[in-house]
C-alpha cells in the first residue's frame, strides 16, 4: 500500500463520516420543517383557589368562532391548565379526554375524572362533545354539557381546570 | 391571590402521517457502508491489503440492521427515523475499532490487550438487536411501564447492590461493579441505569406537584420547602453509598445526575439543579478527603504528568494519542492506540482521537448530539407526562455518560470508569444502550403517531367507566 493510497483512504473516510453526520442532520431538518409550530396564547393562569380558568383570549376567540362556526376542525388545542400548549391532530377516531393512561389526551389535572369527556366526529365534519359521567362536569362555553353537543371551532371546552378548543 | 400573565413558548406538534421508514432504511444502509469503509481502511492500514472477508461482514451487518429495521417497521411504525441508524453507525464504528485493537494485539506491538474481542462484541451486538426487538414487542405502550414504578425501584436498587454481595460480586481494577455467574460476567449497574429511570419518571409524575411548591425566593431562585428535600437527599445518599461501596465514581455520578435532571424536567425549578450541584460538590469534596482512591483520581486529574509513569500512565498515553492524531488523525490502522491500557473499553475515545483526529472525534460527538436531540424531541412531542420524563431522563443519562467519558479521557473532569455508549467493548453496556434506544423509539412512535389511538366506538354504544356513574346517552 503506497502512502498516497492510505492518505486518500484516510481523508475519504473522514469525508464519508461527515457525510453521514450531515445526512442525519438533514433528515432532522426536513422533520423540523414538516412540523407546524403552534403559537401558544398569552394565557392568564388563575391561582389554585379560583375556579374560573376562562381567559380573555379564549373569550375573544369565541367571538371569532361565530364567523367561522361551520369550519371543519383539524386540531384540538389545550389553551389553559397544566397541559397548556399541547395539541392533538384530529382524525376519524374519537378523542377520549381524562386522567386514565389509556385516554387519547391524558390530562394531568386533579379536577378531571379518569375518563372525563369524549369528542366524536360527525358525518358533516363537525365534532360533538359528550360528558362521560364526570364528577365535575364538562362545559362548552358557559353551558354544562348534558348530551352530545356540536362544538364550534374556537369554542372553549372546560374540563376541570383545563380549557380546550378546536382549531382548523 | 394574584393572577400572573405568562407568555409560554410555542409547542411543536409532529406532523401526522409521516412514517419515514424508507429514510430510516436508507440511513441504515449508509451506516453499513460507513462501517464497511472503516473496516476496509483498518485492514489496509494494519495489514497493507484489501479485506478478503467483506461479504461475510456485510452479510452480518445487513442481517443485524435488517432485523432491527423490520422490527421498527412492524412494531413502531411512526418512530423517529434517525435514532436507529445513528446508534447502528456508532455500534459499527465501535466494532471496527475493537477489531483494529485486536489486530494490534496480534501483531505483537507491545500490547496489553487480550485478543478476539471484536468477535465477542459481534455476538453481543446480535444479542442486543434481539433484545431491542423484544423490548419493542413487549412494551407496546410506554405508559405500561408506569405501573411498575416501585417494582423498578426495587429491581434497580437490587441490581446496583448485587456487586456488593460476597460470592457473585467481584472487584476488577479497584471497582466492585461486576458480578460473575459461572463463565458469564455482567455489570448490573448498566441495566440499572434504565430501570431506575423508569422509577424516577413514574415517581416524579406522582410527586411533582408537591416538589414544585416553593417556600422562599432567594437571589431570584425559588427554593423548595425544607421537608420536600427528602427524595433528593435519598438519591444523593444512595449515590454516595455506591461511590463508597463500589469505588465507582462513574455510576454514582450518572445515577445522581440522572435523578436531578428528571427532577428539573418535572418541576421546571432551577433551584433543584442548584441544590443538586451543592450536594454533588459537598459529596465529591467529602469523598476526596476521606477515600484514598478518590483522592488519587483527583491528583491524577490535576497533575497527570507528575505521575506519567505509574498512576496516570493510561491518561497520559491517551493524551499523547490525541496529540499524535492532530486535526485529521493518523488514519485508521496507522496509529498506535494499543499503547493506552484499556483502549477497547474506557479509552476508545482516545483511539478515535488518534486515528480519526479531531475531525473524526467531532463527527462522533455530533452523532451523540443527534441522538440526544432526537430523544429530547420525542420528550417534547409525546402527550403524557410519564413519557416526557422517561424520554428526557433516558436521553439525559446517555448524554451525561458521553460527557463523563469524553471529559474524563480529555482531562476536562476527573477520570471515571464508564463505557462510551455503543462504541466501547462490553456486553452489558451495549445491551443496555439498545434497550434504551428501543424505549426512546417506543416513545417517539407515540409522539409522532398522528391519529389518536382511541377505540372506535359505534354510535349506539354507551361507555361504562370505572369510577363515576355514567349517564346513558344515545347519539
Coordinates of C-alpha atoms in Angstrom, one line a residue:
Chain A
X1 CA 0.0 0.0 0.0
X2 CA 1.5 3.3 -1.0
X3 CA 1.5 6.3 1.3
X4 CA -0.7 8.1 -1.1
X5 CA -3.4 5.4 -1.2
X6 CA -3.5 5.4 2.6
X7 CA -3.8 9.1 2.8
X8 CA -6.6 9.1 0.3
X9 CA -8.3 6.4 2.3
X10 CA -7.9 8.4 5.5
X11 CA -9.3 11.6 4.0
X12 CA -12.0 9.7 2.2
X13 CA -13.2 8.0 5.3
X14 CA -13.4 11.3 7.3
X15 CA -15.4 12.8 4.4
X16 CA -17.8 9.8 4.4
X17 CA -18.2 10.1 8.2
X18 CA -19.1 13.7 8.0
X19 CA -21.4 12.9 5.0
X20 CA -23.3 10.5 7.3
X21 CA -23.5 13.1 10.1
X22 CA -24.8 15.7 7.7
X23 CA -27.3 13.4 6.1
X24 CA -28.6 12.5 9.6
X25 CA -28.9 16.2 10.3
X26 CA -30.7 16.9 7.0
X27 CA -33.3 14.2 7.8
X28 CA -33.8 16.0 11.1
X29 CA -34.0 19.3 9.3
X30 CA -36.8 18.1 7.0
X31 CA -38.5 16.8 10.1
X32 CA -38.3 20.2 11.6
X33 CA -39.9 21.9 8.6
X34 CA -42.5 19.3 8.4
X35 CA -43.7 20.5 11.8
X36 CA -46.3 23.0 12.4
X37 CA -45.5 25.5 15.1
X38 CA -48.5 26.3 17.2
X39 CA -48.1 29.6 19.0
X40 CA -49.4 29.3 22.5
X41 CA -51.7 32.1 23.6
X42 CA -50.9 34.6 26.3
X43 CA -52.7 32.7 29.0
X44 CA -53.8 34.2 32.2
X45 CA -53.3 31.4 34.6
X46 CA -55.7 31.6 37.5
X47 CA -54.5 30.7 41.0
X48 CA -55.3 27.4 42.6
X49 CA -58.3 28.7 44.6
X50 CA -60.1 30.3 41.7
X51 CA -62.2 28.1 39.5
X52 CA -62.6 30.3 36.5
X53 CA -59.8 29.5 34.1
X54 CA -61.7 31.0 31.2
X55 CA -59.2 33.6 29.8
X56 CA -59.5 36.8 27.9
X57 CA -58.0 35.2 24.8
X58 CA -60.4 32.4 24.7
X59 CA -63.3 34.8 25.1
X60 CA -62.1 36.8 22.1
X61 CA -61.7 33.6 20.1
X62 CA -65.3 32.7 21.0
X63 CA -66.4 35.9 19.2
X64 CA -64.3 34.9 16.3
X65 CA -65.9 31.5 16.2
X66 CA -69.3 32.9 15.2
X67 CA -67.9 34.0 11.9
X68 CA -66.4 30.6 11.1
X69 CA -68.6 28.3 13.2
X70 CA -69.2 25.7 10.5
X71 CA -65.5 25.3 9.7
X72 CA -64.0 21.8 9.8
X73 CA -61.6 21.5 12.7
X74 CA -58.2 19.7 12.4
X75 CA -56.7 20.2 15.8
X76 CA -57.6 20.0 19.4
X77 CA -55.5 22.5 21.4
X78 CA -55.2 22.9 25.2
X79 CA -55.3 26.6 25.9
X80 CA -55.2 26.6 29.7
X81 CA -54.4 24.3 32.5
X82 CA -51.4 22.1 33.3
X83 CA -51.0 20.9 29.7
X84 CA -51.5 24.3 28.0
X85 CA -50.0 24.4 24.5
X86 CA -50.4 20.7 23.8
X87 CA -52.2 19.9 20.5
X88 CA -53.7 16.8 19.2
X89 CA -54.2 16.3 15.4
X90 CA -57.7 15.1 14.8
X91 CA -58.6 12.3 12.5
X92 CA -61.6 10.0 12.1
X93 CA -61.2 8.5 15.6
X94 CA -63.0 9.8 18.6
X95 CA -60.9 11.5 21.3
X96 CA -61.3 10.5 24.9
X97 CA -60.1 13.0 27.4
X98 CA -59.3 12.2 31.0
X99 CA -56.7 11.2 33.5
X100 CA -56.5 7.5 32.7
X101 CA -53.4 6.5 30.8
X102 CA -55.5 4.8 28.1
X103 CA -57.2 8.1 27.2
X104 CA -56.2 9.8 23.9
X105 CA -55.4 13.0 25.7
X106 CA -54.1 12.3 29.2
X107 CA -54.7 15.3 31.4
X108 CA -52.6 15.9 34.4
X109 CA -55.3 17.8 36.2
X110 CA -56.7 16.7 39.6
X111 CA -60.1 18.2 38.8
X112 CA -60.8 15.8 35.9
X113 CA -62.2 12.3 36.1
X114 CA -60.3 9.3 34.7
X115 CA -62.5 9.2 31.6
X116 CA -64.0 12.6 31.5
X117 CA -65.3 13.5 28.1
X118 CA -65.3 12.3 24.5
X119 CA -65.1 14.2 21.3
X120 CA -66.5 12.5 18.3
X121 CA -66.7 13.4 14.6
X122 CA -70.0 13.5 12.7
X123 CA -70.7 12.9 9.1
X124 CA -70.5 16.5 8.0
X125 CA -67.1 17.0 9.6
X126 CA -68.1 18.8 12.7
X127 CA -67.3 17.4 16.2
X128 CA -69.5 16.7 19.1
X129 CA -68.6 16.6 22.8
X130 CA -70.2 14.4 25.4
X131 CA -69.6 14.1 29.1
X132 CA -68.7 10.6 30.2
X133 CA -70.3 10.9 33.7
X134 CA -67.5 13.0 35.1
X135 CA -67.6 14.3 38.7
X136 CA -67.1 18.0 37.9
X137 CA -68.8 18.1 34.5
X138 CA -67.8 19.4 31.1
X139 CA -68.6 22.9 30.0
X140 CA -69.0 24.1 26.4
X141 CA -68.6 27.9 26.7
X142 CA -70.9 28.8 29.7
X143 CA -73.2 25.8 29.5
X144 CA -72.8 22.4 31.1
X145 CA -72.8 19.6 28.6
X146 CA -75.6 17.1 29.3
X147 CA -76.0 15.5 25.9
X148 CA -73.7 15.3 22.8
X149 CA -73.4 18.8 21.6
X150 CA -71.8 20.1 18.4
X151 CA -68.6 22.1 19.2
X152 CA -68.0 25.1 17.0
X153 CA -64.4 25.9 16.1
X154 CA -62.8 28.1 18.8
X155 CA -65.5 27.5 21.4
X156 CA -63.8 26.7 24.8
X157 CA -64.4 23.3 26.3
X158 CA -63.7 23.4 30.0
X159 CA -62.7 20.1 31.8
X160 CA -61.6 20.6 35.4
X161 CA -59.0 23.3 35.2
X162 CA -58.2 22.6 31.6
X163 CA -59.6 24.5 28.7
X164 CA -59.5 23.0 25.2
X165 CA -60.7 24.3 21.9
X166 CA -61.0 23.0 18.3
X167 CA -58.9 24.7 15.7
X168 CA -58.9 24.5 11.9
Chain B
X1 CA -54.2 35.6 45.3
X2 CA -52.8 37.3 42.2
X3 CA -53.2 36.3 38.7
X4 CA -50.0 36.1 36.7
X5 CA -49.9 36.6 33.0
X6 CA -47.3 34.4 31.4
X7 CA -46.1 34.1 27.8
X8 CA -45.5 30.4 27.1
X9 CA -43.2 29.3 24.3
X10 CA -44.7 27.7 21.2
X11 CA -45.2 23.9 21.2
X12 CA -44.1 21.6 18.4
X13 CA -46.7 19.3 17.1
X14 CA -45.4 16.5 15.0
X15 CA -46.9 16.4 11.6
X16 CA -49.2 13.4 11.2
X17 CA -48.9 10.5 8.9
X18 CA -45.2 10.6 8.1
X19 CA -43.7 7.2 9.0
X20 CA -40.4 7.9 7.2
X21 CA -39.3 4.2 7.4
X22 CA -37.8 4.5 3.9
X23 CA -35.5 7.2 5.1
X24 CA -34.5 5.1 8.1
X25 CA -33.7 2.2 5.7
X26 CA -31.5 4.4 3.5
X27 CA -29.7 5.8 6.6
X28 CA -29.2 2.2 7.9
X29 CA -27.7 1.3 4.5
X30 CA -25.4 4.3 4.8
X31 CA -24.4 3.2 8.3
X32 CA -23.4 -0.2 6.9
X33 CA -21.4 1.4 4.1
X34 CA -19.7 3.6 6.7
X35 CA -18.8 0.5 8.8
X36 CA -17.5 -1.4 5.8
X37 CA -15.4 1.6 4.7
X38 CA -13.9 1.8 8.2
X39 CA -13.3 -2.0 8.2
X40 CA -11.5 -1.8 4.8
X41 CA -9.4 1.2 5.9
X42 CA -8.3 -0.7 9.0
X43 CA -7.3 -3.8 7.0
X44 CA -5.4 -1.7 4.5
X45 CA -3.8 0.4 7.3
X46 CA -2.7 -2.5 9.5
X47 CA -2.2 -5.4 7.1
X48 CA -1.5 -3.5 3.9
X49 CA -4.0 -5.4 1.8
X50 CA -7.6 -5.2 0.8
X51 CA -10.0 -7.1 3.1
X52 CA -10.9 -10.6 2.0
X53 CA -13.9 -11.3 4.1
X54 CA -16.1 -8.3 3.1
X55 CA -19.1 -10.4 2.0
X56 CA -19.2 -12.1 5.4
X57 CA -19.0 -8.9 7.4
X58 CA -21.6 -7.3 5.0
X59 CA -24.0 -10.2 5.5
X60 CA -23.7 -9.9 9.3
X61 CA -24.3 -6.1 9.3
X62 CA -27.2 -6.4 6.9
X63 CA -28.8 -9.1 9.0
X64 CA -28.5 -7.1 12.2
X65 CA -29.7 -3.9 10.6
X66 CA -32.5 -5.7 8.7
X67 CA -33.9 -7.4 11.8
X68 CA -33.9 -4.1 13.7
X69 CA -35.4 -2.2 10.8
X70 CA -38.2 -4.8 10.2
X71 CA -39.0 -4.8 13.9
X72 CA -39.3 -1.0 14.0
X73 CA -41.4 -1.1 10.8
X74 CA -43.8 -3.5 12.3
X75 CA -43.9 -2.6 16.0
X76 CA -43.2 1.2 16.0
X77 CA -44.1 2.4 12.5
X78 CA -44.1 6.1 13.4
X79 CA -40.8 6.1 15.4
X80 CA -38.1 8.5 14.7
X81 CA -36.1 7.7 11.6
X82 CA -32.7 8.9 12.8
X83 CA -32.2 7.3 16.2
X84 CA -31.7 3.7 15.0
X85 CA -29.3 4.5 12.1
X86 CA -27.1 6.7 14.3
X87 CA -26.9 4.1 17.0
X88 CA -26.1 1.4 14.5
X89 CA -23.4 3.5 12.9
X90 CA -21.8 4.1 16.3
X91 CA -22.0 0.4 17.1
X92 CA -20.5 -0.5 13.7
X93 CA -17.6 2.0 14.2
X94 CA -17.1 0.6 17.7
X95 CA -16.8 -3.0 16.3
X96 CA -14.2 -1.8 13.7
X97 CA -12.2 0.0 16.4
X98 CA -12.2 -3.1 18.6
X99 CA -11.1 -5.2 15.7
X100 CA -8.4 -2.7 15.0
X101 CA -7.1 -3.1 18.5
X102 CA -7.4 -6.8 18.2
X103 CA -5.1 -6.7 15.1
X104 CA -2.6 -4.6 17.0
X105 CA -2.5 -7.2 19.8
X106 CA -1.9 -10.0 17.4
X107 CA 0.8 -8.0 15.6
X108 CA 2.6 -8.1 19.0
X109 CA 3.3 -4.3 19.2
X110 CA 4.0 -4.5 22.9
X111 CA 0.3 -4.7 23.6
X112 CA -1.6 -5.1 26.9
X113 CA -4.8 -6.2 25.1
X114 CA -6.5 -9.6 25.1
X115 CA -7.5 -10.7 21.5
X116 CA -10.5 -11.7 19.6
X117 CA -12.8 -9.2 21.3
X118 CA -14.3 -8.0 18.1
X119 CA -15.8 -11.4 17.5
X120 CA -17.3 -11.5 21.0
X121 CA -18.7 -7.9 20.6
X122 CA -20.3 -9.1 17.3
X123 CA -22.2 -11.8 19.3
X124 CA -23.2 -9.2 21.9
X125 CA -24.4 -6.9 19.1
X126 CA -26.6 -9.7 17.7
X127 CA -28.0 -10.4 21.2
X128 CA -28.6 -6.7 21.7
X129 CA -30.6 -6.4 18.5
X130 CA -32.7 -9.4 19.6
X131 CA -33.3 -7.7 23.0
X132 CA -34.1 -4.5 21.2
X133 CA -36.8 -6.3 19.1
X134 CA -38.1 -8.0 22.3
X135 CA -38.4 -4.7 24.1
X136 CA -40.3 -3.1 21.2
X137 CA -42.5 -6.2 21.1
X138 CA -43.2 -6.4 24.8
X139 CA -43.6 -2.7 25.7
X140 CA -46.3 -1.9 23.2
X141 CA -47.1 1.3 25.0
X142 CA -44.6 3.1 27.2
X143 CA -47.3 4.1 29.6
X144 CA -47.5 0.4 30.7
X145 CA -44.1 0.9 32.4
X146 CA -45.7 3.5 34.7
X147 CA -47.4 0.6 36.5
X148 CA -44.1 -0.9 37.5
X149 CA -42.7 2.3 39.1
X150 CA -42.0 0.8 42.5
X151 CA -41.1 -2.6 41.1
X152 CA -38.5 -0.7 39.0
X153 CA -37.2 1.0 42.2
X154 CA -36.7 -2.4 43.9
X155 CA -35.2 -4.0 40.9
X156 CA -32.9 -1.1 40.2
X157 CA -31.6 -1.0 43.8
X158 CA -31.0 -4.8 43.8
X159 CA -29.1 -4.5 40.5
X160 CA -27.0 -1.7 41.9
X161 CA -26.2 -3.6 45.1
X162 CA -25.6 -7.0 43.5
X163 CA -21.9 -6.5 43.1
X164 CA -21.5 -5.8 46.8
X165 CA -22.7 -9.4 47.6
X166 CA -19.8 -11.6 48.7
X167 CA -19.9 -14.5 46.4
X168 CA -21.0 -13.3 42.9
X169 CA -19.6 -9.8 43.2
X170 CA -16.0 -9.3 42.2
X171 CA -13.6 -6.4 42.3
X172 CA -11.9 -5.7 39.0
X173 CA -9.3 -2.9 38.8
X174 CA -10.4 -1.4 42.0
X175 CA -14.1 -1.0 41.2
X176 CA -16.6 -3.5 42.6
X177 CA -19.2 -3.3 39.8
X178 CA -19.0 -6.8 38.3
X179 CA -21.0 -10.0 39.0
X180 CA -19.8 -13.4 37.9
X181 CA -22.2 -16.2 37.4
X182 CA -20.1 -19.2 36.2
X183 CA -18.5 -18.1 32.9
X184 CA -20.7 -15.1 32.5
X185 CA -19.7 -11.7 33.8
X186 CA -22.0 -8.7 33.8
X187 CA -22.2 -5.2 35.0
X188 CA -25.6 -4.9 36.6
X189 CA -25.2 -1.2 37.2
X190 CA -25.5 -0.6 33.5
X191 CA -29.0 -2.0 33.2
X192 CA -29.9 -0.4 36.5
X193 CA -29.5 2.9 34.7
X194 CA -32.6 2.3 32.5
X195 CA -34.6 0.6 35.2
X196 CA -34.1 3.4 37.7
X197 CA -35.0 5.9 35.1
X198 CA -38.4 4.2 34.8
X199 CA -38.7 4.6 38.6
X200 CA -37.6 8.3 38.6
X201 CA -40.1 9.2 35.9
X202 CA -43.0 7.3 37.5
X203 CA -42.3 8.6 40.9
X204 CA -42.0 12.2 39.8
X205 CA -45.2 12.1 37.8
X206 CA -46.9 11.4 41.0
X207 CA -45.0 13.7 43.3
X208 CA -44.0 16.7 41.1
X209 CA -46.8 19.0 42.3
X210 CA -45.5 18.8 45.8
X211 CA -41.9 19.3 44.7
X212 CA -42.9 22.4 42.7
X213 CA -44.1 24.2 45.8
X214 CA -41.7 27.0 46.7
X215 CA -41.1 28.4 50.2
X216 CA -38.9 31.3 49.7
X217 CA -37.2 33.3 47.0
X218 CA -33.5 33.9 47.4
X219 CA -31.5 35.8 44.8
X220 CA -34.1 35.2 42.1
X221 CA -34.4 31.4 42.7
X222 CA -37.4 29.8 44.3
X223 CA -36.2 27.5 47.0
X224 CA -38.3 24.4 47.8
X225 CA -39.6 23.7 51.3
X226 CA -37.1 22.0 53.6
X227 CA -39.4 19.0 54.1
X228 CA -39.6 18.4 50.4
X229 CA -35.8 17.8 50.2
X230 CA -36.3 14.1 51.1
X231 CA -36.2 12.5 47.7
X232 CA -33.1 14.3 46.5
X233 CA -31.3 13.6 49.8
X234 CA -32.2 9.9 49.4
X235 CA -30.9 9.8 45.8
X236 CA -27.7 11.6 47.0
X237 CA -27.2 9.2 49.9
X238 CA -27.6 6.2 47.6
X239 CA -25.1 7.6 45.1
X240 CA -22.6 8.3 47.9
X241 CA -23.2 4.7 49.0
X242 CA -22.3 3.4 45.5
X243 CA -19.2 5.6 45.5
X244 CA -18.0 4.2 48.8
X245 CA -19.1 0.6 48.5
X246 CA -18.1 0.0 44.9
X247 CA -15.5 2.7 44.3
X248 CA -17.4 3.6 41.2
X249 CA -17.3 7.3 40.5
X250 CA -19.0 7.0 37.1
X251 CA -22.1 5.1 38.1
X252 CA -22.5 7.3 41.1
X253 CA -22.4 10.4 39.1
X254 CA -24.7 9.1 36.4
X255 CA -27.2 8.0 39.0
X256 CA -27.4 11.3 40.8
X257 CA -27.1 13.4 37.7
X258 CA -30.0 11.5 36.1
X259 CA -32.2 12.0 39.1
X260 CA -31.5 15.7 39.3
X261 CA -32.2 16.1 35.6
X262 CA -35.6 14.4 35.7
X263 CA -36.4 16.3 38.8
X264 CA -35.7 19.6 37.0
X265 CA -37.7 18.5 33.9
X266 CA -40.6 17.5 36.1
X267 CA -40.7 20.7 38.2
X268 CA -39.2 23.4 36.0
X269 CA -37.4 24.7 39.1
X270 CA -33.8 25.8 38.7
X271 CA -33.4 25.5 42.4
X272 CA -33.3 21.7 42.2
X273 CA -30.3 21.9 39.9
X274 CA -28.5 24.3 42.3
X275 CA -29.3 22.1 45.3
X276 CA -28.1 19.1 43.3
X277 CA -24.8 20.8 42.4
X278 CA -24.2 21.9 46.0
X279 CA -24.9 18.3 47.2
X280 CA -22.6 17.0 44.5
X281 CA -19.8 19.3 45.3
X282 CA -20.1 18.5 49.0
X283 CA -20.2 14.8 48.3
X284 CA -17.1 15.0 46.0
X285 CA -15.2 17.0 48.5
X286 CA -16.1 14.6 51.2
X287 CA -15.0 11.7 49.0
X288 CA -11.7 13.3 48.1
X289 CA -10.7 14.0 51.7
X290 CA -11.9 10.6 53.0
X291 CA -11.1 8.0 50.4
X292 CA -7.6 7.4 49.2
X293 CA -8.5 6.1 45.7
X294 CA -10.8 9.1 45.0
X295 CA -8.1 11.5 46.2
X296 CA -5.7 9.7 43.8
X297 CA -8.0 10.1 40.9
X298 CA -8.2 13.8 41.8
X299 CA -4.5 14.2 41.9
X300 CA -4.0 12.4 38.6
X301 CA -6.5 14.8 37.1
X302 CA -4.7 17.9 38.3
X303 CA -1.2 16.7 37.7
X304 CA -1.2 13.9 35.1
X305 CA 2.4 14.3 34.0
X306 CA 3.7 14.1 37.5
X307 CA 2.6 10.5 37.7
X308 CA 3.0 9.8 34.0
X309 CA 5.0 6.6 34.6
X310 CA 2.6 4.9 37.0
X311 CA -0.8 6.0 38.2
X312 CA -1.7 8.3 35.3
X313 CA 0.1 6.2 32.6
X314 CA -3.2 5.5 31.0
X315 CA -4.5 9.1 30.9
X316 CA -1.1 10.4 29.7
X317 CA -0.9 7.8 26.9
X318 CA -4.4 8.8 25.9
X319 CA -3.4 12.5 25.8
X320 CA -0.3 11.6 23.7
X321 CA -2.7 9.7 21.4
X322 CA -4.8 12.8 20.9
X323 CA -1.6 14.8 20.2
X324 CA -0.4 12.3 17.6
X325 CA -3.8 12.4 15.9
X326 CA -4.0 16.1 15.4
X327 CA -6.6 17.6 13.2
X328 CA -7.0 14.8 10.6
X329 CA -5.7 11.8 12.6
X330 CA -3.1 9.2 11.7
X331 CA -5.6 7.2 9.6
X332 CA -7.4 4.1 10.6
X333 CA -5.0 1.3 11.4
X334 CA -2.0 3.6 11.3
X335 CA -1.7 4.9 14.8
X336 CA -0.6 3.2 18.0
X337 CA -3.7 3.2 20.1
X338 CA -2.8 -0.1 21.7
X339 CA -0.3 1.7 23.9
X340 CA -3.2 3.0 26.0
X341 CA -4.3 0.5 28.6
X342 CA -8.0 -0.5 28.3
X343 CA -8.2 1.2 24.9
X344 CA -11.2 -1.0 24.0
X345 CA -13.4 -0.1 26.9
X346 CA -12.7 3.1 28.8
X347 CA -10.3 4.7 26.3
X348 CA -11.9 4.0 23.0
X349 CA -12.3 7.8 22.6
X350 CA -8.5 8.1 22.7
X351 CA -8.3 5.6 19.8
X352 CA -10.8 7.7 17.8
X353 CA -8.8 10.8 18.6
X354 CA -5.6 9.3 17.4
X355 CA -6.7 7.5 14.3
X356 CA -9.5 9.8 13.1
X357 CA -8.2 13.0 14.6
X358 CA -10.2 16.0 15.9
X359 CA -12.3 15.8 12.7
X360 CA -13.4 12.3 13.3
X361 CA -13.9 12.7 17.1
X362 CA -16.1 15.8 16.4
X363 CA -18.2 13.8 13.9
X364 CA -18.7 11.1 16.6
X365 CA -19.7 13.6 19.2
X366 CA -22.1 15.2 16.8
X367 CA -23.7 11.8 16.3
X368 CA -24.3 11.6 20.0
X369 CA -25.7 15.1 19.9
X370 CA -28.1 14.0 17.2
X371 CA -29.2 11.1 19.4
X372 CA -29.7 13.4 22.3
X373 CA -31.6 15.9 20.2
X374 CA -33.9 13.2 18.9
X375 CA -34.6 11.9 22.4
X376 CA -35.5 15.3 23.8
X377 CA -37.6 16.0 20.7
X378 CA -39.6 12.8 21.5
X379 CA -39.9 14.0 25.0
X380 CA -41.4 17.3 23.7
X381 CA -43.7 15.6 21.3
X382 CA -45.2 12.9 23.5
X383 CA -48.5 13.7 25.1
X384 CA -48.3 12.2 28.6
X385 CA -46.1 13.3 31.4
X386 CA -44.6 10.0 32.2
X387 CA -43.4 9.6 28.6
X388 CA -41.9 13.1 28.7
X389 CA -40.0 12.4 31.9
X390 CA -38.8 9.0 30.8
X391 CA -37.6 10.1 27.4
X392 CA -35.9 13.2 28.8
X393 CA -34.3 11.1 31.6
X394 CA -33.1 8.3 29.3
X395 CA -31.7 10.9 26.8
X396 CA -30.0 12.8 29.6
X397 CA -28.4 9.8 31.1
X398 CA -27.0 8.8 27.7
X399 CA -25.7 12.3 27.1
X400 CA -24.3 12.6 30.6
X401 CA -22.4 9.3 30.1
X402 CA -20.8 10.5 26.9
X403 CA -19.8 13.8 28.7
X404 CA -18.3 12.0 31.7
X405 CA -16.3 9.6 29.5
X406 CA -15.1 12.0 26.9
X407 CA -14.5 14.6 29.6
X408 CA -12.5 12.1 31.7
X409 CA -10.4 11.0 28.8
X410 CA -9.6 14.5 27.6
X411 CA -8.9 15.6 31.2
X412 CA -11.8 18.1 31.4
X413 CA -13.0 16.3 34.5
X414 CA -11.5 13.6 36.7
X415 CA -11.4 10.2 35.0
X416 CA -14.2 7.7 35.8
X417 CA -14.6 4.2 34.6
X418 CA -17.6 4.4 32.3
X419 CA -18.1 2.9 28.9
X420 CA -18.7 5.0 25.8
X421 CA -22.3 4.1 24.7
X422 CA -22.3 1.8 21.6
X423 CA -18.6 2.2 20.9
X424 CA -16.9 0.5 23.9
X425 CA -16.2 -3.2 24.2
X426 CA -18.6 -4.7 26.7
X427 CA -21.8 -6.6 26.6
X428 CA -23.7 -5.1 29.4
X429 CA -23.2 -1.6 28.1
X430 CA -24.2 -2.5 24.6
X431 CA -27.3 -4.4 25.6
X432 CA -28.4 -1.6 27.9
X433 CA -28.0 1.1 25.3
X434 CA -30.0 -0.9 22.8
X435 CA -32.8 -1.3 25.3
X436 CA -32.6 2.5 25.9
X437 CA -32.9 3.2 22.2
X438 CA -35.8 0.8 22.0
X439 CA -37.7 2.7 24.7
X440 CA -36.9 6.0 23.0
X441 CA -38.2 4.7 19.7
X442 CA -41.3 3.5 21.5
X443 CA -41.9 7.0 23.0
X444 CA -41.1 8.7 19.7
X445 CA -43.6 6.4 18.0
X446 CA -46.2 7.6 20.4
X447 CA -45.1 11.2 19.9
X448 CA -45.3 11.1 16.1
X449 CA -48.4 8.9 15.7
X450 CA -50.9 11.2 14.1
X451 CA -54.2 9.5 14.7
X452 CA -55.3 9.2 18.3
X453 CA -55.4 5.5 19.0
X454 CA -58.8 5.6 20.7
X455 CA -61.1 2.6 20.5
X456 CA -63.6 3.4 17.7
X457 CA -66.9 3.4 19.4
X458 CA -70.0 2.5 17.5
X459 CA -72.6 5.3 17.6
X460 CA -75.2 3.4 19.7
X461 CA -72.9 2.2 22.4
X462 CA -72.8 3.7 25.9
X463 CA -69.5 4.0 27.6
X464 CA -69.4 2.5 31.1
X465 CA -66.5 3.6 33.1
X466 CA -65.0 2.8 36.4
X467 CA -65.1 5.5 38.9
X468 CA -68.2 7.6 38.1
X469 CA -71.8 6.8 37.3
X470 CA -72.2 7.2 33.6
X471 CA -75.1 9.0 32.0
X472 CA -76.6 6.8 29.4
X473 CA -76.5 8.9 26.3
X474 CA -77.6 7.9 22.8
X475 CA -76.4 9.8 19.8

